Each structure stands twice: as C-alpha cells, then as structure tokens.
PDB file of C-alpha atoms in Angstrom:
ATOM      1  CA  LYS A 433       0.230  -0.134   0.309  1.00  0.00           C
ATOM      2  CA  TRP A 434       3.055   2.212   0.016  1.00  0.00           C
ATOM      3  CA  LYS A 435       3.998   4.242  -2.562  1.00  0.00           C
ATOM      4  CA  THR A 436       7.120   3.551  -2.324  1.00  0.00           C
ATOM      5  CA  ASN A 437       9.242   0.487  -0.440  1.00  0.00           C
ATOM      6  CA  GLU A 438      11.384   3.168   0.805  1.00  0.00           C
ATOM      7  CA  GLU A 439       8.525   4.601   2.043  1.00  0.00           C
ATOM      8  CA  ALA A 440       7.492   1.127   3.457  1.00  0.00           C
ATOM      9  CA  TYR A 441      10.706   0.478   5.334  1.00  0.00           C
ATOM     10  CA  ARG A 442      10.897   4.206   7.606  1.00  0.00           C
ATOM     11  CA  THR A 443       7.162   3.038   8.399  1.00  0.00           C
ATOM     12  CA  LEU A 444       8.422  -0.398  10.179  1.00  0.00           C
ATOM     13  CA  GLN A 445      11.404   1.923  11.502  1.00  0.00           C
ATOM     14  CA  ALA A 446       8.981   3.754  12.509  1.00  0.00           C
ATOM     15  CA  GLN A 447       6.608   0.991  13.795  1.00  0.00           C
ATOM     16  CA  ILE A 448       9.821  -0.477  15.766  1.00  0.00           C
ATOM     17  CA  ASN A 449      10.667   2.683  17.479  1.00  0.00           C
ATOM     18  CA  ILE A 450       7.236   2.407  18.465  1.00  0.00           C
ATOM     19  CA  CYS A 451       7.516  -1.091  20.210  1.00  0.00           C
ATOM     20  CA  ARG A 452      10.637  -0.124  22.273  1.00  0.00           C
ATOM     21  CA  GLU A 453       9.029   2.604  23.863  1.00  0.00           C
ATOM     22  CA  LEU A 454       6.121  -0.219  25.184  1.00  0.00           C
ATOM     23  CA  GLY A 455       8.549  -2.788  25.531  1.00  0.00           C
ATOM     24  CA  VAL A 456       6.914  -5.259  22.987  1.00  0.00           C
ATOM     25  CA  LYS A 457       8.689  -7.646  21.055  1.00  0.00           C
ATOM     26  CA  MET A 458       8.792  -7.662  17.447  1.00  0.00           C
ATOM     27  CA  ILE A 459       8.674 -10.690  14.348  1.00  0.00           C
ATOM     28  CA  ILE A 460       9.170  -9.089  11.133  1.00  0.00           C
ATOM     29  CA  ASP A 461       6.307 -10.239   8.708  1.00  0.00           C
ATOM     30  CA  PRO A 462       5.920  -8.819   5.400  1.00  0.00           C
ATOM     31  CA  HIS A 463       2.813 -10.823   4.289  1.00  0.00           C
ATOM     32  CA  ASP A 464       3.113 -10.675   0.043  1.00  0.00           C
ATOM     33  CA  PHE A 465       5.490  -7.287   0.377  1.00  0.00           C
ATOM     34  CA  VAL A 466       7.506  -7.813  -2.919  1.00  0.00           C
ATOM     35  CA  LEU A 467       6.786 -11.116  -3.652  1.00  0.00           C
ATOM     36  CA  LYS A 468       2.574 -12.409  -4.183  1.00  0.00           C
ATOM     37  CA  THR A 469       2.263 -16.163  -4.365  1.00  0.00           C
ATOM     38  CA  HIS A 470      -0.650 -17.292  -6.715  1.00  0.00           C
ATOM     39  CA  TRP A 471      -3.147 -21.104  -5.709  1.00  0.00           C
ATOM     40  CA  ASN A 472      -2.905 -21.805  -9.555  1.00  0.00           C
ATOM     41  CA  LYS A 473       0.533 -20.239 -10.352  1.00  0.00           C
ATOM     42  CA  GLY A 474       2.302 -20.435  -7.123  1.00  0.00           C
ATOM     43  CA  LEU A 475       5.455 -18.098  -6.877  1.00  0.00           C
ATOM     44  CA  ASN A 476       6.914 -15.996  -9.490  1.00  0.00           C
ATOM     45  CA  LEU A 477      10.123 -17.708 -10.183  1.00  0.00           C
ATOM     46  CA  LYS A 478      11.409 -14.691 -12.591  1.00  0.00           C
ATOM     47  CA  ASP A 479      14.810 -13.882 -11.829  1.00  0.00           C
ATOM     48  CA  GLU A 480      13.871 -10.008 -11.802  1.00  0.00           C
ATOM     49  CA  VAL A 481      11.091 -10.698  -8.837  1.00  0.00           C
ATOM     50  CA  ILE A 482      13.553 -12.762  -6.290  1.00  0.00           C
ATOM     51  CA  ASN A 483      16.332 -11.128  -6.970  1.00  0.00           C
ATOM     52  CA  LYS A 484      14.273  -8.330  -5.436  1.00  0.00           C
ATOM     53  CA  TYR A 485      12.372 -10.898  -2.909  1.00  0.00           C
ATOM     54  CA  ILE A 486      16.420 -11.575  -1.655  1.00  0.00           C
ATOM     55  CA  GLU A 487      17.183  -7.214  -1.912  1.00  0.00           C
ATOM     56  CA  MET A 488      14.078  -7.043   0.195  1.00  0.00           C
ATOM     57  CA  TRP A 489      15.438  -9.521   2.974  1.00  0.00           C
ATOM     58  CA  ASN A 490      18.811  -8.487   3.125  1.00  0.00           C
ATOM     59  CA  ILE A 491      17.248  -4.718   4.080  1.00  0.00           C
ATOM     60  CA  LEU A 492      14.720  -5.971   5.972  1.00  0.00           C
ATOM     61  CA  SER A 493      17.914  -8.088   7.776  1.00  0.00           C
ATOM     62  CA  LYS A 494      19.566  -5.011   8.560  1.00  0.00           C
ATOM     63  CA  ILE A 495      17.168  -3.332   9.924  1.00  0.00           C
ATOM     64  CA  GLY A 496      16.875  -6.024  12.005  1.00  0.00           C
ATOM     65  CA  ALA A 497      20.200  -6.400  13.580  1.00  0.00           C
ATOM     66  CA  THR A 498      20.238  -2.590  13.857  1.00  0.00           C
ATOM     67  CA  ASN A 499      16.712  -2.774  15.999  1.00  0.00           C
ATOM     68  CA  ASP A 500      18.148  -6.436  18.153  1.00  0.00           C
ATOM     69  CA  ASP A 501      16.717  -5.156  21.165  1.00  0.00           C
ATOM     70  CA  VAL A 502      12.962  -4.664  19.607  1.00  0.00           C
ATOM     71  CA  VAL A 503      13.341  -7.629  16.533  1.00  0.00           C
ATOM     72  CA  ILE A 504      13.367 -11.335  17.621  1.00  0.00           C
ATOM     73  CA  GLY A 505      12.336 -12.769  14.641  1.00  0.00           C
ATOM     74  CA  TYR A 506      11.830 -13.146  11.102  1.00  0.00           C
ATOM     75  CA  ASP A 507       9.205 -14.917   9.309  1.00  0.00           C
ATOM     76  CA  LEU A 508      10.239 -15.423   5.515  1.00  0.00           C
ATOM     77  CA  TYR A 509       6.231 -15.538   4.342  1.00  0.00           C
ATOM     78  CA  ASN A 510       3.365 -15.632   6.057  1.00  0.00           C
ATOM     79  CA  GLU A 511       0.923 -17.340   4.446  1.00  0.00           C
ATOM     80  CA  HIS A 512       1.693 -17.703   0.640  1.00  0.00           C
ATOM     81  CA  GLN A 513      -0.605 -19.931  -2.044  1.00  0.00           C
ATOM     82  CA  LEU A 514       1.379 -22.793  -2.484  1.00  0.00           C
ATOM     83  CA  LYS A 515      -0.172 -26.309  -2.713  1.00  0.00           C
ATOM     84  CA  GLU A 516       1.269 -29.044  -1.512  1.00  0.00           C
ATOM     85  CA  GLY A 517       4.101 -29.992  -4.089  1.00  0.00           C
ATOM     86  CA  GLY A 518       4.887 -26.352  -3.921  1.00  0.00           C
ATOM     87  CA  PHE A 519       7.429 -26.844  -0.758  1.00  0.00           C
ATOM     88  CA  ALA A 520      10.467 -28.048  -2.730  1.00  0.00           C
ATOM     89  CA  VAL A 521      10.787 -24.646  -5.244  1.00  0.00           C
ATOM     90  CA  TRP A 522      10.168 -22.487  -1.686  1.00  0.00           C
ATOM     91  CA  GLY A 523      12.483 -24.594   0.531  1.00  0.00           C
ATOM     92  CA  GLU A 524      15.266 -23.210  -1.945  1.00  0.00           C
ATOM     93  CA  LEU A 525      14.124 -20.273  -2.369  1.00  0.00           C
ATOM     94  CA  ALA A 526      14.416 -19.737   2.096  1.00  0.00           C
ATOM     95  CA  ASN A 527      17.085 -21.396   1.616  1.00  0.00           C
ATOM     96  CA  LYS A 528      18.293 -18.527  -0.202  1.00  0.00           C
ATOM     97  CA  LEU A 529      17.278 -15.772   1.949  1.00  0.00           C
ATOM     98  CA  ILE A 530      18.288 -17.982   4.913  1.00  0.00           C
ATOM     99  CA  GLU A 531      22.077 -17.238   3.880  1.00  0.00           C
ATOM    100  CA  ILE A 532      21.098 -13.835   3.225  1.00  0.00           C
ATOM    101  CA  ILE A 533      19.661 -13.153   6.624  1.00  0.00           C
ATOM    102  CA  ARG A 534      22.254 -14.591   8.201  1.00  0.00           C
ATOM    103  CA  PHE A 535      24.989 -12.455   6.558  1.00  0.00           C
ATOM    104  CA  ASN A 536      23.112  -9.094   8.614  1.00  0.00           C
ATOM    105  CA  ASP A 537      21.405 -11.243  11.626  1.00  0.00           C
ATOM    106  CA  LYS A 538      23.569 -13.790  13.293  1.00  0.00           C
ATOM    107  CA  LYS A 539      21.004 -14.069  15.799  1.00  0.00           C
ATOM    108  CA  SER A 540      17.416 -13.892  15.315  1.00  0.00           C
ATOM    109  CA  VAL A 541      14.553 -16.609  14.721  1.00  0.00           C
ATOM    110  CA  ILE A 542      14.263 -17.705  11.194  1.00  0.00           C
ATOM    111  CA  TYR A 543      10.219 -19.020  10.324  1.00  0.00           C
ATOM    112  CA  ILE A 544       9.375 -20.871   7.834  1.00  0.00           C
ATOM    113  CA  THR A 545       5.504 -21.998   7.241  1.00  0.00           C
ATOM    114  CA  GLY A 546       4.282 -25.291   5.204  1.00  0.00           C
ATOM    115  CA  SER A 547       2.437 -24.772   2.306  1.00  0.00           C
ATOM    116  CA  LEU A 548      -1.520 -25.141   2.151  1.00  0.00           C
ATOM    117  CA  MET A 549      -1.464 -21.526   2.869  1.00  0.00           C
ATOM    118  CA  ALA A 550       0.136 -22.059   6.399  1.00  0.00           C
ATOM    119  CA  ASN A 551      -3.101 -24.695   7.677  1.00  0.00           C
ATOM    120  CA  PRO A 552      -1.567 -27.247   9.119  1.00  0.00           C
ATOM    121  CA  ASP A 553      -1.911 -29.854   7.144  1.00  0.00           C
ATOM    122  CA  GLY A 554       0.552 -27.513   4.807  1.00  0.00           C
ATOM    123  CA  MET A 555       3.222 -29.655   7.216  1.00  0.00           C
ATOM    124  CA  ASN A 556       2.621 -32.536   5.313  1.00  0.00           C
ATOM    125  CA  ASN A 557       4.833 -31.968   2.915  1.00  0.00           C
ATOM    126  CA  ALA A 558       6.982 -30.014   4.618  1.00  0.00           C
ATOM    127  CA  TYR A 559      10.548 -30.475   5.629  1.00  0.00           C
ATOM    128  CA  PRO A 560      14.112 -29.118   6.473  1.00  0.00           C
ATOM    129  CA  VAL A 561      15.999 -26.756   4.500  1.00  0.00           C
ATOM    130  CA  ASP A 562      18.821 -27.935   3.830  1.00  0.00           C
ATOM    131  CA  ASN A 563      20.632 -24.994   5.472  1.00  0.00           C
ATOM    132  CA  LYS A 564      22.160 -25.790   8.697  1.00  0.00           C
ATOM    133  CA  ASP A 565      21.244 -23.046  10.209  1.00  0.00           C
ATOM    134  CA  LEU A 566      20.132 -24.448  14.226  1.00  0.00           C
ATOM    135  CA  ASN A 567      18.156 -21.132  15.116  1.00  0.00           C
ATOM    136  CA  ILE A 568      14.813 -21.917  12.517  1.00  0.00           C
ATOM    137  CA  GLU A 569      11.244 -22.802  13.722  1.00  0.00           C
ATOM    138  CA  TYR A 570       9.379 -24.319  11.102  1.00  0.00           C
ATOM    139  CA  SER A 571       5.366 -22.325  11.654  1.00  0.00           C
ATOM    140  CA  PHE A 572       1.567 -22.961  10.677  1.00  0.00           C
ATOM    141  CA  HIS A 573      -1.490 -20.759  11.358  1.00  0.00           C
ATOM    142  CA  MET A 574      -4.200 -22.554  13.547  1.00  0.00           C
ATOM    143  CA  TYR A 575      -7.853 -21.380  12.603  1.00  0.00           C
ATOM    144  CA  ILE A 576      -9.616 -24.469  11.859  1.00  0.00           C
ATOM    145  CA  PRO A 577     -12.227 -24.601  11.308  1.00  0.00           C
ATOM    146  CA  HIS A 578     -12.497 -22.152   9.832  1.00  0.00           C
ATOM    147  CA  SER A 579     -16.147 -21.175   9.328  1.00  0.00           C
ATOM    148  CA  PHE A 580     -16.307 -20.992  12.811  1.00  0.00           C
ATOM    149  CA  THR A 581     -12.969 -18.683  13.682  1.00  0.00           C
ATOM    150  CA  HIS A 582     -13.847 -16.651  10.238  1.00  0.00           C
ATOM    151  CA  GLN A 583     -17.684 -16.675   9.973  1.00  0.00           C
ATOM    152  CA  LYS A 584     -19.044 -13.469   8.641  1.00  0.00           C
ATOM    153  CA  VAL A 585     -16.195 -12.508   7.360  1.00  0.00           C
ATOM    154  CA  ASN A 586     -17.038 -12.419   3.539  1.00  0.00           C
ATOM    155  CA  SER A 587     -20.791 -11.244   3.497  1.00  0.00           C
ATOM    156  CA  LYS A 588     -20.739  -9.807   7.104  1.00  0.00           C
ATOM    157  CA  ARG A 589     -24.642 -10.150   6.912  1.00  0.00           C
ATOM    158  CA  VAL A 590     -26.713  -9.391  10.678  1.00  0.00           C
ATOM    159  CA  SER A 591     -28.841 -12.132   9.690  1.00  0.00           C
ATOM    160  CA  GLU A 592     -26.181 -15.181   8.705  1.00  0.00           C
ATOM    161  CA  PRO A 593     -26.544 -17.612  11.527  1.00  0.00           C
ATOM    162  CA  TYR A 594     -23.992 -18.003  14.699  1.00  0.00           C
ATOM    163  CA  LEU A 595     -21.562 -21.466  14.282  1.00  0.00           C
ATOM    164  CA  PHE A 596     -21.251 -22.446  18.047  1.00  0.00           C
ATOM    165  CA  TYR A 597     -18.194 -24.302  19.146  1.00  0.00           C
ATOM    166  CA  PRO A 598     -18.207 -27.536  20.492  1.00  0.00           C
ATOM    167  CA  GLY A 599     -20.754 -27.453  18.144  1.00  0.00           C
ATOM    168  CA  TRP A 600     -21.441 -29.633  14.456  1.00  0.00           C
ATOM    169  CA  ILE A 601     -20.025 -26.984  12.163  1.00  0.00           C
ATOM    170  CA  PRO A 602     -20.566 -26.827   8.026  1.00  0.00           C
ATOM    171  CA  PRO A 603     -17.442 -26.449   5.928  1.00  0.00           C
ATOM    172  CA  MET A 604     -16.001 -23.417   4.660  1.00  0.00           C
ATOM    173  CA  ASP A 605     -17.068 -21.083   1.781  1.00  0.00           C
ATOM    174  CA  TRP A 606     -15.138 -18.968   0.580  1.00  0.00           C
ATOM    175  CA  GLY A 607     -16.861 -17.757  -2.056  1.00  0.00           C
ATOM    176  CA  LYS A 608     -20.263 -15.075  -2.403  1.00  0.00           C
ATOM    177  CA  THR A 609     -22.003 -17.135   0.298  1.00  0.00           C
ATOM    178  CA  HIS A 610     -20.020 -17.706   3.363  1.00  0.00           C
ATOM    179  CA  TYR A 611     -21.148 -21.856   5.025  1.00  0.00           C
ATOM    180  CA  GLY A 612     -20.286 -24.189   2.563  1.00  0.00           C
ATOM    181  CA  SER A 613     -22.037 -27.726   0.926  1.00  0.00           C
ATOM    182  CA  GLY A 614     -21.254 -30.859   1.995  1.00  0.00           C
ATOM    183  CA  PRO A 615     -21.578 -32.827   5.687  1.00  0.00           C
ATOM    184  CA  LEU A 616     -21.248 -30.919   9.308  1.00  0.00           C
ATOM    185  CA  LYS A 617     -18.192 -32.061  11.405  1.00  0.00           C
ATOM    186  CA  TRP A 618     -18.684 -32.047  14.784  1.00  0.00           C
ATOM    187  CA  PHE A 619     -15.882 -30.205  16.890  1.00  0.00           C
ATOM    188  CA  ASP A 620     -14.279 -30.097  20.134  1.00  0.00           C
ATOM    189  CA  LYS A 621     -11.222 -30.597  22.320  1.00  0.00           C
ATOM    190  CA  TRP A 622     -10.114 -33.500  20.146  1.00  0.00           C
ATOM    191  CA  THR A 623     -11.085 -33.047  17.279  1.00  0.00           C
ATOM    192  CA  ILE A 624      -8.673 -29.529  17.653  1.00  0.00           C
ATOM    193  CA  GLY A 625      -6.068 -31.935  19.626  1.00  0.00           C
ATOM    194  CA  ALA A 626      -6.136 -34.035  16.206  1.00  0.00           C
ATOM    195  CA  THR A 627      -6.108 -31.227  14.043  1.00  0.00           C
ATOM    196  CA  MET A 628      -2.442 -30.449  14.314  1.00  0.00           C
ATOM    197  CA  LEU A 629      -1.434 -33.776  13.994  1.00  0.00           C
ATOM    198  CA  PRO A 630       1.237 -32.619  11.126  1.00  0.00           C
ATOM    199  CA  GLN A 631       3.058 -30.972  13.588  1.00  0.00           C
ATOM    200  CA  TYR A 632       3.421 -33.987  16.182  1.00  0.00           C
ATOM    201  CA  GLU A 633       4.692 -35.846  13.177  1.00  0.00           C
ATOM    202  CA  PHE A 634       6.738 -33.205  12.211  1.00  0.00           C
ATOM    203  CA  TYR A 635       8.623 -32.809  15.097  1.00  0.00           C
ATOM    204  CA  ALA A 636       8.534 -36.150  15.717  1.00  0.00           C
ATOM    205  CA  ARG A 637      10.319 -36.793  12.589  1.00  0.00           C
ATOM    206  CA  TYR A 638      12.747 -34.421  12.261  1.00  0.00           C
ATOM    207  CA  LYS A 639      13.316 -32.456  15.406  1.00  0.00           C
ATOM    208  CA  LYS A 640      12.991 -29.170  14.314  1.00  0.00           C
ATOM    209  CA  TYR A 641      11.115 -26.780  16.464  1.00  0.00           C
ATOM    210  CA  VAL A 642       7.393 -25.936  15.269  1.00  0.00           C
ATOM    211  CA  HIS A 643       5.553 -22.166  16.137  1.00  0.00           C
ATOM    212  CA  ASN A 644       2.308 -21.174  16.100  1.00  0.00           C
ATOM    213  CA  GLY A 645       2.393 -18.298  14.308  1.00  0.00           C
ATOM    214  CA  GLU A 646      -1.412 -17.155  14.910  1.00  0.00           C
ATOM    215  CA  PHE A 647      -4.902 -18.832  15.949  1.00  0.00           C
ATOM    216  CA  SER A 648      -7.764 -16.748  17.439  1.00  0.00           C
ATOM    217  CA  VAL A 649     -11.622 -16.538  16.493  1.00  0.00           C
ATOM    218  CA  ILE A 650     -13.163 -13.498  14.616  1.00  0.00           C
ATOM    219  CA  GLY A 651     -14.532 -10.676  16.667  1.00  0.00           C
ATOM    220  CA  TYR A 652     -17.878 -10.404  15.122  1.00  0.00           C
ATOM    221  CA  SER A 653     -19.140 -13.748  17.127  1.00  0.00           C
ATOM    222  CA  SER A 654     -19.480 -12.657  20.366  1.00  0.00           C
ATOM    223  CA  PRO A 655     -22.198 -11.079  19.804  1.00  0.00           C
ATOM    224  CA  VAL A 656     -24.367 -14.207  19.614  1.00  0.00           C
ATOM    225  CA  ALA A 657     -21.914 -16.913  20.305  1.00  0.00           C
ATOM    226  CA  ASN A 658     -20.815 -15.732  23.697  1.00  0.00           C
ATOM    227  CA  GLY A 659     -18.188 -17.624  25.220  1.00  0.00           C
ATOM    228  CA  SER A 660     -17.375 -19.714  21.967  1.00  0.00           C
ATOM    229  CA  GLY A 661     -14.633 -18.213  21.558  1.00  0.00           C
ATOM    230  CA  LEU A 662     -13.134 -18.271  24.862  1.00  0.00           C
ATOM    231  CA  LEU A 663     -13.680 -22.387  24.523  1.00  0.00           C
ATOM    232  CA  TRP A 664     -12.002 -22.804  21.321  1.00  0.00           C
ATOM    233  CA  THR A 665      -9.072 -20.367  22.176  1.00  0.00           C
ATOM    234  CA  LYS A 666      -8.275 -22.292  25.590  1.00  0.00           C
ATOM    235  CA  ASP A 667      -8.316 -25.634  23.966  1.00  0.00           C
ATOM    236  CA  VAL A 668      -6.386 -24.553  20.983  1.00  0.00           C
ATOM    237  CA  ILE A 669      -4.065 -23.090  24.072  1.00  0.00           C
ATOM    238  CA  ASN A 670      -4.326 -26.264  25.911  1.00  0.00           C
ATOM    239  CA  TRP A 671      -2.773 -28.882  22.933  1.00  0.00           C
ATOM    240  CA  LEU A 672      -0.005 -25.704  21.907  1.00  0.00           C
ATOM    241  CA  GLU A 673       1.457 -25.687  25.426  1.00  0.00           C
ATOM    242  CA  ARG A 674       0.618 -29.693  25.567  1.00  0.00           C
ATOM    243  CA  ASN A 675       3.026 -30.212  22.799  1.00  0.00           C
ATOM    244  CA  LYS A 676       5.712 -27.388  23.561  1.00  0.00           C
ATOM    245  CA  ILE A 677       5.094 -25.247  21.041  1.00  0.00           C
ATOM    246  CA  SER A 678       5.577 -21.766  20.714  1.00  0.00           C
ATOM    247  CA  TRP A 679       2.791 -19.544  19.747  1.00  0.00           C
ATOM    248  CA  ASN A 680       1.335 -16.159  19.011  1.00  0.00           C
ATOM    249  CA  PHE A 681      -1.598 -14.487  19.379  1.00  0.00           C
ATOM    250  CA  TRP A 682      -3.599 -12.683  16.506  1.00  0.00           C
ATOM    251  CA  ASN A 683      -5.791 -10.104  17.320  1.00  0.00           C
ATOM    252  CA  HIS A 684      -6.349  -7.533  14.243  1.00  0.00           C
ATOM    253  CA  GLY A 685      -9.968  -7.365  14.432  1.00  0.00           C
ATOM    254  CA  PHE A 686     -10.729 -11.439  16.027  1.00  0.00           C
ATOM    255  CA  GLY A 687      -9.068 -12.372  18.939  1.00  0.00           C
ATOM    256  CA  PHE A 688      -9.309 -10.320  22.424  1.00  0.00           C
ATOM    257  CA  ASN A 689     -12.510  -8.704  20.897  1.00  0.00           C
ATOM    258  CA  ASN A 690     -14.154 -12.228  22.435  1.00  0.00           C
ATOM    259  CA  ILE A 691     -15.535 -12.140  24.940  1.00  0.00           C
ATOM    260  CA  GLY A 692     -13.579 -13.255  28.179  1.00  0.00           C
ATOM    261  CA  VAL A 693     -10.004 -13.585  25.871  1.00  0.00           C
ATOM    262  CA  LYS A 694      -7.811 -10.906  26.877  1.00  0.00           C
ATOM    263  CA  ASP A 695      -8.816 -12.181  30.608  1.00  0.00           C
ATOM    264  CA  TYR A 696      -7.569 -15.495  29.929  1.00  0.00           C
ATOM    265  CA  ILE A 697      -4.738 -14.867  28.046  1.00  0.00           C
ATOM    266  CA  ASN A 698      -3.477 -11.801  30.385  1.00  0.00           C
ATOM    267  CA  THR A 699      -4.028 -14.458  33.774  1.00  0.00           C
ATOM    268  CA  TYR A 700      -1.974 -17.484  31.355  1.00  0.00           C
ATOM    269  CA  TRP A 701       1.267 -14.885  30.324  1.00  0.00           C
ATOM    270  CA  LYS A 702       1.608 -13.974  34.072  1.00  0.00           C
ATOM    271  CA  SER A 703       1.420 -17.823  34.815  1.00  0.00           C
ATOM    272  CA  LYS A 704       3.632 -18.568  33.029  1.00  0.00           C
ATOM    273  CA  LYS A 705       6.543 -15.443  34.177  1.00  0.00           C
ATOM    274  CA  ASN A 706       5.913 -16.248  38.023  1.00  0.00           C
ATOM    275  CA  LYS A 707       6.866 -20.457  37.052  1.00  0.00           C
ATOM    276  CA  LYS A 708      10.018 -18.943  35.550  1.00  0.00           C
TER     277      LYS A 708
END
C-alpha cells in the first residue's frame, strides 16, 4: 500500500520505535510485500522478482540487526498460496533468504511456513530446508474450522446464523456465500487436537521446533456465540502448550474482541512468567 518500498521501510522503523517505547518484541513478517504467490500459478520465479525479494530481506535483516533489542525474528512469508507440491521450490528460495539474513543477523529466529496457506495440513509435505542453521522454526497457523473462526468474514450479514463451539460445523465457502455445501463435522477439544497432528509428526520425524504464528476467532462471534471464542482459544492453547509449541496470538479484528479472551490470556501469560 506504500507509494515506494523506502516509505514502507521508514514505516517499519517507526513501528519498531513504538515497540521499543512499549517494551514489545517484534517478528518482522512482510506478508506478500514484493513477492506475491498465486494458488494456481505458485511462485513467480522470474529472476527480477526473486532478486527483489532477496534484496528486500537484505534490507529487513539489516533493520532487524540494528534494532535487535526489539526485533527477535523473521517470518519469511506469512501465508503463501502454495499447494502441496510447492514446498520444494519454496525450500530452495528459503535457503537463499536464510543465507542473506544470516549475513546481517546471526541470532534472530527465522520462521518457515509449510504449504496450503500455512494451515496445519500444509506441514504434511514440508521438510527441513538444507541449511544447517539451528535457529530455525517451522511455522503454521491455526484457524480450523474456518467457518467458525472466520464466520461472517465474507458476507457480514446480520441475519446470517452464528456458529457455536463445541458443535456441529459446516464447511467453509470462500466464495459469495459463507457456509459451503457438505456434511456437518463435529468440533471439540479432541478434534482440534487431532487437526494439529501434522505438527506433532513433523517434530517427531525431524526433531525441529514447531511454532504457531497465528490463531484466534473473529470478534464478530461474540454478540451471539457468547463464550465460544473463549472455549476454542482455551482448547488450542492447551494443545499447543501440551506439545511445547511456541505461539503468537492474532488480534487484528479477532482475538481479544471475544468475551473473556483478553483476561484469560493475560492471566495465563502472567502465570507462566511467575513460574519462571
């Protein structure tokens, strides 16, 4: 959305300065800035595009290294639209990015997501990149079931029925209508835990750290589905903590807008801090 890349980097530095004042740590995550992926076309592998992406990470890692009191990590691509077979190509590019980042920043964590928009099953075809860097974590996002966590995202119709958790939930429709045709599926603590099976298997197979970069429920659910957002959030945190998966909570229009969630997470974080 910036007129020039330089303007974007200045904005980033301004945000870093604000985080420093507030005592907040930062992971730099450029989403599809400079490099865009496409569900049907995959990665744009033209040299001019890849070179711009590599140069972007050269600049970002220099900014991060200069502000290492705030910047603690880099997520190479937020939710790339790569299908199962696209991880090999992504892995090759990730190695190049790791090399350029490590030239500037030796210590910050580097996060690499799997395929399928970083969904849990996108880790099924992922594998550790060839790079031997030990400070790398493999990341996924947890929003399943999407028709619950993203309810009303598409239509935002007031008359649209709300979904509750635990409960029977229809499949998501990312098109014009919200709920897709298909069988209802039951979702509760145990099905949520089973959803993250690819993450447990990845760690068991490769002994590489797994990280959850995003999870939460959209704030629109609160008025009617009172308590559902909190119940889902508690269950996800329980599974992440039980399996020693580090996590970040997504809050932009989601998360803390749900009744009770902010108090629960603040209390949880304080209890963990006190245990240390």
